[in-house]
mmCIF file of C-alpha atoms and ligand atoms in Angstrom:
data_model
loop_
_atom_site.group_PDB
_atom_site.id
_atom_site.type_symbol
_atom_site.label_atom_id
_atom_site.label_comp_id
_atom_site.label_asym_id
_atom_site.label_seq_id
_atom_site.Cartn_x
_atom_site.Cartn_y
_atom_site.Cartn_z
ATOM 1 C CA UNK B 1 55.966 29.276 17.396
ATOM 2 C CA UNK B 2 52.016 28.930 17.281
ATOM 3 C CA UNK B 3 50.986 31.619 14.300
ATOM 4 C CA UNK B 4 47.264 32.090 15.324
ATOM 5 C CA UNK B 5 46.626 33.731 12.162
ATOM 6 C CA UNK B 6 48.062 31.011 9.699
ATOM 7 C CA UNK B 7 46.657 28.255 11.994
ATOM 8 C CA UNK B 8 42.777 29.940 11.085
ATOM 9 C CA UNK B 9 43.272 30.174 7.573
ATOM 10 C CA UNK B 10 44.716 26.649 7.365
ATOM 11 C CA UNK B 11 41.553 24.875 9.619
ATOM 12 C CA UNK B 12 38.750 27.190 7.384
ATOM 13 C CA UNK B 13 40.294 25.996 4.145
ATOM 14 C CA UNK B 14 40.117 22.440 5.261
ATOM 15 C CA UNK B 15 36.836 22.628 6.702
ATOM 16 C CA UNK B 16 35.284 23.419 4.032
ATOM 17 C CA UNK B 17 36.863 20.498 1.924
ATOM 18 C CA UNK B 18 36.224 18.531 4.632
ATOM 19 C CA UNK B 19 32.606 19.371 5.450
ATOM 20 C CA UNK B 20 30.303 18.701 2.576
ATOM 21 C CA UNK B 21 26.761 20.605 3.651
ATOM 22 C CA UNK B 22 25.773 20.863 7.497
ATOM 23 C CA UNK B 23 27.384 20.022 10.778
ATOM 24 C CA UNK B 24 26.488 20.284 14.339
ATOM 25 C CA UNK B 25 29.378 21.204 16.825
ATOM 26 C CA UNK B 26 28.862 20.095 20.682
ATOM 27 C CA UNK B 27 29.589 23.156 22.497
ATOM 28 C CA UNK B 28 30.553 23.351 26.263
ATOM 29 C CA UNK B 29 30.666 26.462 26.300
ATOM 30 C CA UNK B 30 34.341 26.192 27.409
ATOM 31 C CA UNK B 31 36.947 27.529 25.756
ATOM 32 C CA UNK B 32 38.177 24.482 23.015
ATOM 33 C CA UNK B 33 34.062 24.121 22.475
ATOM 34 C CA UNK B 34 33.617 27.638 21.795
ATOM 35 C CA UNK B 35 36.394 28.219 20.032
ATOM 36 C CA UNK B 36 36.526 25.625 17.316
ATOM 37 C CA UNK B 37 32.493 27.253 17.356
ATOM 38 C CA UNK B 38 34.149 30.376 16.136
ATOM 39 C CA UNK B 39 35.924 28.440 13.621
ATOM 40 C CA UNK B 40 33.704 26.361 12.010
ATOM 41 C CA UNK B 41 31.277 29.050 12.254
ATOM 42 C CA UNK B 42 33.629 31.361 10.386
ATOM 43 C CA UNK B 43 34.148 28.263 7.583
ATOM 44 C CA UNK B 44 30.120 27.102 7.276
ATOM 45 C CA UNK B 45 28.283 30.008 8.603
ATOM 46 C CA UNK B 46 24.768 29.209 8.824
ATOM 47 C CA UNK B 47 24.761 25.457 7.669
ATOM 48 C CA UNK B 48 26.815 24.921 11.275
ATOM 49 C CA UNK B 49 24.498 24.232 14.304
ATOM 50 C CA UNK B 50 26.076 24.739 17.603
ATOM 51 C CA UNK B 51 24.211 22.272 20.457
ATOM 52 C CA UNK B 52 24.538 23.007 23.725
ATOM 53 C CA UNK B 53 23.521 20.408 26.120
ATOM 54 C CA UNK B 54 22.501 21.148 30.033
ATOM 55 C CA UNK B 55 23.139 17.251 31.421
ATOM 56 C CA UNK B 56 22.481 18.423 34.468
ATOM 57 C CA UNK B 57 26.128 18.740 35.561
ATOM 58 C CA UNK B 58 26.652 22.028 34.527
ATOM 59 C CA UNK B 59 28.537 24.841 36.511
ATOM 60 C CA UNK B 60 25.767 27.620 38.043
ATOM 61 C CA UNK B 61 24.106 29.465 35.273
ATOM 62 C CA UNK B 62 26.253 27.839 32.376
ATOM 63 C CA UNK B 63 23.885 27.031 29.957
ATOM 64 C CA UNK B 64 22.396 31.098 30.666
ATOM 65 C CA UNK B 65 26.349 32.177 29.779
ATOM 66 C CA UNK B 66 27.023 29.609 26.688
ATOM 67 C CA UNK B 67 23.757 31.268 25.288
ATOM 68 C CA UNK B 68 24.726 34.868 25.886
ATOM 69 C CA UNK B 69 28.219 34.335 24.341
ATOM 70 C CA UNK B 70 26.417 32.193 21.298
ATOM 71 C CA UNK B 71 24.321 34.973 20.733
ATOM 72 C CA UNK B 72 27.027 37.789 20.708
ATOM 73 C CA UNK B 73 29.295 35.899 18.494
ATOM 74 C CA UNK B 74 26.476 35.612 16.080
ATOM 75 C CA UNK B 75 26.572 31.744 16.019
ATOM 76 C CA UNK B 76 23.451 29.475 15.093
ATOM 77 C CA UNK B 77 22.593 27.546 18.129
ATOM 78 C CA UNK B 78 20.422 25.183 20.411
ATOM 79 C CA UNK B 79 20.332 24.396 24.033
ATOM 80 C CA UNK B 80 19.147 20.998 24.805
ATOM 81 C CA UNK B 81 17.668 19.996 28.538
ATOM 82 C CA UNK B 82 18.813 16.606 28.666
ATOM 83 C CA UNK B 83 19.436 16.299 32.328
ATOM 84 C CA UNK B 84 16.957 13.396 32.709
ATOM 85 C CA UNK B 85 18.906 11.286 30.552
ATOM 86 C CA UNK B 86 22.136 12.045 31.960
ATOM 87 C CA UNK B 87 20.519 11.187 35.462
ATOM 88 C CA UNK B 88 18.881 8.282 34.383
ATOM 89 C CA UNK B 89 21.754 6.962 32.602
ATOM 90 C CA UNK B 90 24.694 7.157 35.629
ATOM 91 C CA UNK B 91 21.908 5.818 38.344
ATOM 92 C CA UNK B 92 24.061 3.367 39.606
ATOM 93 C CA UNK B 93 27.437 3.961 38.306
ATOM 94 C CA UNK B 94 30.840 4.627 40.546
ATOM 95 C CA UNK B 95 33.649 3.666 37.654
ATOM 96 C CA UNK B 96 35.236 6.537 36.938
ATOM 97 C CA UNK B 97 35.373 4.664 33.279
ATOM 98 C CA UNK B 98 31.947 3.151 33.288
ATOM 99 C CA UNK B 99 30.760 6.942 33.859
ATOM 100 C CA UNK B 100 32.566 8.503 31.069
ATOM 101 C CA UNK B 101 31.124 5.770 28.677
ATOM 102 C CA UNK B 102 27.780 6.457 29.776
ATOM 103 C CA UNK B 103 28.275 10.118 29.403
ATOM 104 C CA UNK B 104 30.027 10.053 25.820
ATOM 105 C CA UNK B 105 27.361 7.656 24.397
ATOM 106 C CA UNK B 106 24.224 10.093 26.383
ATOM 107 C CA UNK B 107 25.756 12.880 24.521
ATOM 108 C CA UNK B 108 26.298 11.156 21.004
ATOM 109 C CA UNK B 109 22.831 9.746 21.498
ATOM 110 C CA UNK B 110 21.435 13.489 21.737
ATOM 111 C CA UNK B 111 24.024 14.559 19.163
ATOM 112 C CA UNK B 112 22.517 12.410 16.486
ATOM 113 C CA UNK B 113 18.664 13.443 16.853
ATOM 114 C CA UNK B 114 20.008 17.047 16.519
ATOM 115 C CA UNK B 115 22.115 16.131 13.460
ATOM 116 C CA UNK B 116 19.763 14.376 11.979
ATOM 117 C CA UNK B 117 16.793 16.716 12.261
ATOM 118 C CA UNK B 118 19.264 19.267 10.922
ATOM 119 C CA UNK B 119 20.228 17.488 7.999
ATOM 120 C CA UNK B 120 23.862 17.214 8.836
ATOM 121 C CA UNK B 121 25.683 14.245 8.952
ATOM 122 C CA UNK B 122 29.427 15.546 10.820
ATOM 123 C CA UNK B 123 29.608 16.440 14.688
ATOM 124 C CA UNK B 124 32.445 18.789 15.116
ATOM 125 C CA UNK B 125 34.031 18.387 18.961
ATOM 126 C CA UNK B 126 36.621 20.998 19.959
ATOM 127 C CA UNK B 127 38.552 17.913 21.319
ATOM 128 C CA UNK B 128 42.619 19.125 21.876
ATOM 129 C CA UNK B 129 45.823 17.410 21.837
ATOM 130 C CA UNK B 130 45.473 16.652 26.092
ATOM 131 C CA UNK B 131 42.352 14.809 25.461
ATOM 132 C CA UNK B 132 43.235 12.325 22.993
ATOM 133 C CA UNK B 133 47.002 11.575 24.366
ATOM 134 C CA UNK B 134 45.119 10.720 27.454
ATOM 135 C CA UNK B 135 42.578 8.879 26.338
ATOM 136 C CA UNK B 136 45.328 6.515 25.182
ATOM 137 C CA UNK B 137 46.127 7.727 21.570
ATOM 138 C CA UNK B 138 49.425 6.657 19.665
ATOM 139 C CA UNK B 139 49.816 3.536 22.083
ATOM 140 C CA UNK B 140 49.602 5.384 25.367
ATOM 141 C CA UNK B 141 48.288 3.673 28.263
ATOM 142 C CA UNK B 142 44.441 5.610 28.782
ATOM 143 C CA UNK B 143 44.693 7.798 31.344
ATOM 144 C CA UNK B 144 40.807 8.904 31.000
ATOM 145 C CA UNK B 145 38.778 8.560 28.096
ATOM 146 C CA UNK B 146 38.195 12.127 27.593
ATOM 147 C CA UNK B 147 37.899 12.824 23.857
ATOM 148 C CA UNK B 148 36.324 16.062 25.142
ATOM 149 C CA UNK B 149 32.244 15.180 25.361
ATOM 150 C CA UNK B 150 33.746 11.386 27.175
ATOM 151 C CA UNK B 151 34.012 8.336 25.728
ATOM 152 C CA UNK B 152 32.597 7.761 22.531
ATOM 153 C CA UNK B 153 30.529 4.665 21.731
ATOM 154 C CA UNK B 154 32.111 2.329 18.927
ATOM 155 C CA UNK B 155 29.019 2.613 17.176
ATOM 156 C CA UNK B 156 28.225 6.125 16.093
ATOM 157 C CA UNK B 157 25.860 8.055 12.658
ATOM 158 C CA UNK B 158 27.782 10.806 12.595
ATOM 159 C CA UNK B 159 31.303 11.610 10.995
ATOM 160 C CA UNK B 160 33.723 13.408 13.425
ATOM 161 C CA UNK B 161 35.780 16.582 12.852
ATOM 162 C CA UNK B 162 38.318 17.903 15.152
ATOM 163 C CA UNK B 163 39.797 21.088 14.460
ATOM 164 C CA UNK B 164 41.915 21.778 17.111
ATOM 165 C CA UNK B 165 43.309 17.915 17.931
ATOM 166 C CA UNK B 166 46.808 18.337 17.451
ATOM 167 C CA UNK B 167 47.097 21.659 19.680
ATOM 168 C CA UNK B 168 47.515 22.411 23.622
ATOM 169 C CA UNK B 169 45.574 24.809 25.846
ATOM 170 C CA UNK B 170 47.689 27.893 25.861
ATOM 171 C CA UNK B 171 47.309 27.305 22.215
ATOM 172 C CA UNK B 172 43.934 27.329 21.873
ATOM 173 C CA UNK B 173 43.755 30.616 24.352
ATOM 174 C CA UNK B 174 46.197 32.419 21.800
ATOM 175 C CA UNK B 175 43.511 31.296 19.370
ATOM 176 C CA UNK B 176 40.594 32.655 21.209
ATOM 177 C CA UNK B 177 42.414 35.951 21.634
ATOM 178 C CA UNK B 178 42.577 36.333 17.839
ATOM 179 C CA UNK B 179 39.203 35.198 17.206
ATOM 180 C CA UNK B 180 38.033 37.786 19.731
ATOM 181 C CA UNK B 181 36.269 35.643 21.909
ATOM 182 C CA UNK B 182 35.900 37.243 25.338
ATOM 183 C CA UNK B 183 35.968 33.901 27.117
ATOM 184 C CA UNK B 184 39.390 32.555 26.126
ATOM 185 C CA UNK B 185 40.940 33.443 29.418
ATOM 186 C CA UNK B 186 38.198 31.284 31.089
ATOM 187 C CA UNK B 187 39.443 27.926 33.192
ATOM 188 C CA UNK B 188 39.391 24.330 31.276
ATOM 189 C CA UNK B 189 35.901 22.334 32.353
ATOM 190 C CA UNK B 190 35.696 18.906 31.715
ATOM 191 C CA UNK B 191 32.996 17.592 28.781
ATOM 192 C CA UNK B 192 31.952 14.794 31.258
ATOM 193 C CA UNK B 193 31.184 17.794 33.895
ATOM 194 C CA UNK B 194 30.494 17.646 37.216
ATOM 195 C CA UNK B 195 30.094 13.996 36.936
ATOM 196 C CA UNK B 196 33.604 13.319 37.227
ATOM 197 C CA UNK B 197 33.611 15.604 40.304
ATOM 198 C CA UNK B 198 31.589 13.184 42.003
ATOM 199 C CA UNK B 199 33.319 10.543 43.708
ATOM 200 C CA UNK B 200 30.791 7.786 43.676
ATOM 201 C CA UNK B 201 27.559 8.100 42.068
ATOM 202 C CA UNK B 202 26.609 11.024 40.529
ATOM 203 C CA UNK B 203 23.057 11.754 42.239
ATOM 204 C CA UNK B 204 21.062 14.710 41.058
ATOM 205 C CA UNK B 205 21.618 15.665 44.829
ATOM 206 C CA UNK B 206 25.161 15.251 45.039
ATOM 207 C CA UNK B 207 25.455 17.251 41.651
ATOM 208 C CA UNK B 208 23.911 20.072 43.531
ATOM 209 C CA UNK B 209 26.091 20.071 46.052
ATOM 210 C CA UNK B 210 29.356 20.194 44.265
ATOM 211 C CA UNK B 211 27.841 22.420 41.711
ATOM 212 C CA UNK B 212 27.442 24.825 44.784
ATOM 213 C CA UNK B 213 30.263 24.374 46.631
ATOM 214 C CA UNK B 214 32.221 24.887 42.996
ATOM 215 C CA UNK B 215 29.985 28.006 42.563
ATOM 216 C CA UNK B 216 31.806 29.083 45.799
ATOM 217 C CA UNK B 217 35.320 28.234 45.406
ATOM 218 C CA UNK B 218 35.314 29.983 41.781
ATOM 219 C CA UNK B 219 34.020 33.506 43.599
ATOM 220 C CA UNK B 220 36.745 32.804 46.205
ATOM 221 C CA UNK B 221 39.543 32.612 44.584
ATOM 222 C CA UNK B 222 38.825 35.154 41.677
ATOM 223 C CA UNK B 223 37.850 37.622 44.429
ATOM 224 C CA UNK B 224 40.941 37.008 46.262
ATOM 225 C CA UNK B 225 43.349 37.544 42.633
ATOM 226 C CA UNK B 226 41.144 40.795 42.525
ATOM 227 C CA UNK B 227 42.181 41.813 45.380
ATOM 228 C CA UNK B 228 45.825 41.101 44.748
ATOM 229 C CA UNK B 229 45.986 38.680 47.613
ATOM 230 C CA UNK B 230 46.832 35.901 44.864
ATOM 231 C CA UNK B 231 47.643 34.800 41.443
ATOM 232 C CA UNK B 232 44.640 33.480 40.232
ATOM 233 C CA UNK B 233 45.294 29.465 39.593
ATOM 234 C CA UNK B 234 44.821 27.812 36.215
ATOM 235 C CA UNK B 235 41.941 25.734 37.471
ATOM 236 C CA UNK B 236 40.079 25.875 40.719
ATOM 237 C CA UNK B 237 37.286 23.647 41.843
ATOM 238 C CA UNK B 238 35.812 21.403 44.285
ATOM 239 C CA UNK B 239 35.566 17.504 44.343
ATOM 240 C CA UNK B 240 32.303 15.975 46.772
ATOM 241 C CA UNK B 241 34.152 12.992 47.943
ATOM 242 C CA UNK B 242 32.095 9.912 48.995
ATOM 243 C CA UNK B 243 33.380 9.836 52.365
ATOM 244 C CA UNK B 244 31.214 11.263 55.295
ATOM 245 C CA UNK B 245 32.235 12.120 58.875
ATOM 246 C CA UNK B 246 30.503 13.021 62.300
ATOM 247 C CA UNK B 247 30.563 16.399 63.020
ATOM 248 C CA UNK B 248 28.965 18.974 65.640
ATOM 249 C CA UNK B 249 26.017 21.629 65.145
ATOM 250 C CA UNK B 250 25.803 23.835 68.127
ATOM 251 C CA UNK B 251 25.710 20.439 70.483
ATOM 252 C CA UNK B 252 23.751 18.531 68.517
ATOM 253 C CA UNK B 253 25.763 15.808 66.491
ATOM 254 C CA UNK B 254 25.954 15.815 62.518
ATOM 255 C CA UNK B 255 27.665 13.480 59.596
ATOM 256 C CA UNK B 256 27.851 15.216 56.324
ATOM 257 C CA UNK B 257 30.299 14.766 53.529
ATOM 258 C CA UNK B 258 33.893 15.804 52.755
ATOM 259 C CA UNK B 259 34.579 18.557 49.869
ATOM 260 C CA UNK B 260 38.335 18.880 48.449
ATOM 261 C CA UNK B 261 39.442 21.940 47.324
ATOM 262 C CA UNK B 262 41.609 21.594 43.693
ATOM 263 C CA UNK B 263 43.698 24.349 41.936
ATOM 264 C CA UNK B 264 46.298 23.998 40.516
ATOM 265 C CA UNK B 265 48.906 25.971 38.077
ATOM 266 C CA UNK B 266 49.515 24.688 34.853
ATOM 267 C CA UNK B 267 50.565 25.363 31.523
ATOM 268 C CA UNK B 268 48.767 23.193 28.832
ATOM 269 C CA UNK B 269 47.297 20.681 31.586
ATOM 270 C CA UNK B 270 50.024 18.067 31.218
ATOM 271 C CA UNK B 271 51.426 18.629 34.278
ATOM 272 C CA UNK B 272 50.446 20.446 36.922
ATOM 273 C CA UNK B 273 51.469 22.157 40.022
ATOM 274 C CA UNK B 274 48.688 22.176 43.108
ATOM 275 C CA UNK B 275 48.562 26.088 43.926
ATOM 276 C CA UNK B 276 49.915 27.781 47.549
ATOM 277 C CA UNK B 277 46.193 29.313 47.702
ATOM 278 C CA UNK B 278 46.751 31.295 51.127
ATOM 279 C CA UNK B 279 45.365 29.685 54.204
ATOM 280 C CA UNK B 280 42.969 32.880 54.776
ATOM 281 C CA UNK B 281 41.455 32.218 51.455
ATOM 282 C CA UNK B 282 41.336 28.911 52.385
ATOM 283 C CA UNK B 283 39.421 29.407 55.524
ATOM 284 C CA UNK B 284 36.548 31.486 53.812
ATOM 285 C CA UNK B 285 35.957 28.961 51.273
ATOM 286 C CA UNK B 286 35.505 26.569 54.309
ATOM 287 C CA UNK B 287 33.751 28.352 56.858
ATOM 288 C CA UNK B 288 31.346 29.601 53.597
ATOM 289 C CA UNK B 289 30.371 26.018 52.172
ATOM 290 C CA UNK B 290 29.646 24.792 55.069
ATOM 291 C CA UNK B 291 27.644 27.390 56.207
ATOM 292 C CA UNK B 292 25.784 27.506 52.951
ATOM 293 C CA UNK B 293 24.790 23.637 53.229
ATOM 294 C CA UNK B 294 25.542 23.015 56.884
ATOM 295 C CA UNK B 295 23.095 19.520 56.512
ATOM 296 C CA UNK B 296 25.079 18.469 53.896
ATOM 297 C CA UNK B 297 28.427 18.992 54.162
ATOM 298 C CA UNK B 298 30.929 19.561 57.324
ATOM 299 C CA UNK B 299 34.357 19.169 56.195
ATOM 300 C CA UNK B 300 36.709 20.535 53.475
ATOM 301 C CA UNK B 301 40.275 19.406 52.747
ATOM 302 C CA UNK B 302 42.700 20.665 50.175
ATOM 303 C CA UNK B 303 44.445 19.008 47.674
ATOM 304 C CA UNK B 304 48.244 19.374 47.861
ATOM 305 C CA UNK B 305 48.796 16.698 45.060
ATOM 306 C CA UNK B 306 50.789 18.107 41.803
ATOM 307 C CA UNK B 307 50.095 16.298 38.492
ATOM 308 C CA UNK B 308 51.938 13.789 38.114
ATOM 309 C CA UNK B 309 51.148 11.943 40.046
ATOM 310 C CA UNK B 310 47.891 13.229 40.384
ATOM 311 C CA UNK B 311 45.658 14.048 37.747
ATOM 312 C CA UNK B 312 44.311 17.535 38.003
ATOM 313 C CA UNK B 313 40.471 16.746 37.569
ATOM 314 C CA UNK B 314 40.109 13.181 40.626
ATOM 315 C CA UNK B 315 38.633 11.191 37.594
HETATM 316 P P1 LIG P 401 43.420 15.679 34.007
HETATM 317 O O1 LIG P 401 42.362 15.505 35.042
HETATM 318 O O2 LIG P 401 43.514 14.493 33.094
HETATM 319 O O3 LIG P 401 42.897 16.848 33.097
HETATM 320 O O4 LIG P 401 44.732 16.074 34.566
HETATM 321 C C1 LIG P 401 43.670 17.661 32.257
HETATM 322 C C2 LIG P 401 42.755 18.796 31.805
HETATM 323 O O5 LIG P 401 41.709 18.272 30.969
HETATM 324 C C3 LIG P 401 40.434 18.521 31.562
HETATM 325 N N1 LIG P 401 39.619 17.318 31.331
HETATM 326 C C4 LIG P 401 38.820 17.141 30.266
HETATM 327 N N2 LIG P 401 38.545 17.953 29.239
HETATM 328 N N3 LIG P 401 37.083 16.313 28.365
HETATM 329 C C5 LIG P 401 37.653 17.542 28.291
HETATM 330 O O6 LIG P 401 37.355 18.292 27.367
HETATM 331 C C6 LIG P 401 37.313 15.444 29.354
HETATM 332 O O7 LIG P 401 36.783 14.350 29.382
HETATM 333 C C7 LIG P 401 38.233 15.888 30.359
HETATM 334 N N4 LIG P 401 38.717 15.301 31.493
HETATM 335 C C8 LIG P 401 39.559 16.206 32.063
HETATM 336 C C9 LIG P 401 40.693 18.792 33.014
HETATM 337 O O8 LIG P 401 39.661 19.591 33.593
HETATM 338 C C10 LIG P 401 42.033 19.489 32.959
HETATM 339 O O9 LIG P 401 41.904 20.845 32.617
#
């Protein structure tokens, strides 16, 4: 049985043997980010520097939330605009692998200015047991380099410290719920982002839409488990999907692109089961993103793939 309480004595006590002066922590603002925050926080205080980085494929308002909850938990932080860099950096790239790459080494690159102007030479990543076994740890065939911020580049300044690496998500919410931190309920986001909820290239453009169109699926589906028409799933998003179709406006014809709906039930993220989200729930996420970007997009499908074989996230 997970003991939440031994588990935080055990990770201060070797932080602070393993730490020697400052770190930086990359924080999502998801739940392993901000809880191995907490942590490290509670071991370093003051001589840890939580980053958080807007690449420009951040959920609605994230990097306004990651600051709030920063602020409340009384952590030292930073938010860094480095959407330019993210942008410039995938211009071009479609492999799901090639893009992770790109986006691990973007945020290591930005990781190591921040580090080193703070005088720290460790980068603490709330990376969890998932992460690694999938990114092809202990002689497992890589799933996805995920290693929670992407890939990492072989070539790196900075020491890395992973507190929570050998537990699973359910674990880490127990954890969250004895740290106090109000967001441990919150659904898993992926370090890369967005970007790997782009099929295709990841275009500013296209990062608005799905960013949108995930906006609306999230208010969907939490307002329909409010109103007790459903149990809320363990993840819920949308996917833009490369593949554009002809469609009608009034009479006047249109081709726009194709937005999955994802959620699925799950209880660590290992496996997954795609969610029975009721077809009148459906139909107002449908009818609503395409009304909301009716030049951009004019058809939605829904994902009734369970993991395996599926993954949950589509890269
Ligand atoms: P998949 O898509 O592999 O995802 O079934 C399992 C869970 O992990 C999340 N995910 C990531 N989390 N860095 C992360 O921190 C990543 O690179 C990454 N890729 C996927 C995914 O959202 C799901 O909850």
């Amino acid at each position: 049985m997970f003991d939440p309480e031994k588990f935080t004595n055990d990770a201060i006590e070797k932080l602070k043997s393993d730490i020697d002066g400052k770190a930086v922590i990359a924080c999502s603002g998801g739940v392993d980010s901000t809880v191995a925050t907490v942590l490290v926080s509670r071991a370093i205080g003051d001589q840890l520097l939580a980053v958080h980085v807007d690449t420009g494929y951040m959920r609605k308002d994230e990097s306004k939330i990651v600051s709030e909850l920063l602020t409340e938990m009384g952590v030292n932080f930073r938010v860094v605009n480095a959407s330019q860099k993210f942008f410039d950096g995938l211009k071009g790239v479609t492999e799901p692998e090639h893009k992770r790459r790109v986006i691990g080494e973007a945020f290591i690159r930005v990781f190591e200015k921040e580090a080193e102007e703070f005088g720290s030479r460790y980068l603490v990543q709330g990376t969890i047991a998932p992460d690694w076994i999938e990114s092809g740890g202990e002689l497992r065939d890589t799933i996805k380099s995920h290693h929670n911020v992407g890939a990492l580049p072989e070539e790196m300044n900075l020491t890395l410290i992973e507190p929570l690496r050998d537990i699973y998500k359910d674990e880490v919410r127990k954890l969250g719920r004895y740290l106090g931190i109000s967001i441990a309920e919150k659904q898993p986001f992926p370090g890369p982002g967005l970007a790997v909820r782009i099929i295709g290239e990841p275009t500013p453009e296209r990062a608005e839409i799905v960013r949108e169109a995930c906006w609306i699926v999230e208010e969907e589906l939490e307002a329909a488990a409010a109103a007790g028409k459903m149990e809320l799933p363990w993840q819920y998003f949308a996917v833009l999907t490369p593949v554009q179709t002809v469609g009608v406006q009034g009479d006047i014809r249109a081709y726009g692109y194709t937005i999955c709906v994802r959620a699925v039930q799950s209880i660590d993220g290992m496996t997954a089961a795609y969610s029975k989200v009721p077809h009148e729930v459906l139909e107002r996420i449908s009818r609503r993103i395409t009304n909301t970007m009716p030049d951009k997009v004019n058809r939605i499908v829904y994902d009734i793939t369970d993991k395996p074989p599926g993954t949950i996230e589509w890269e």
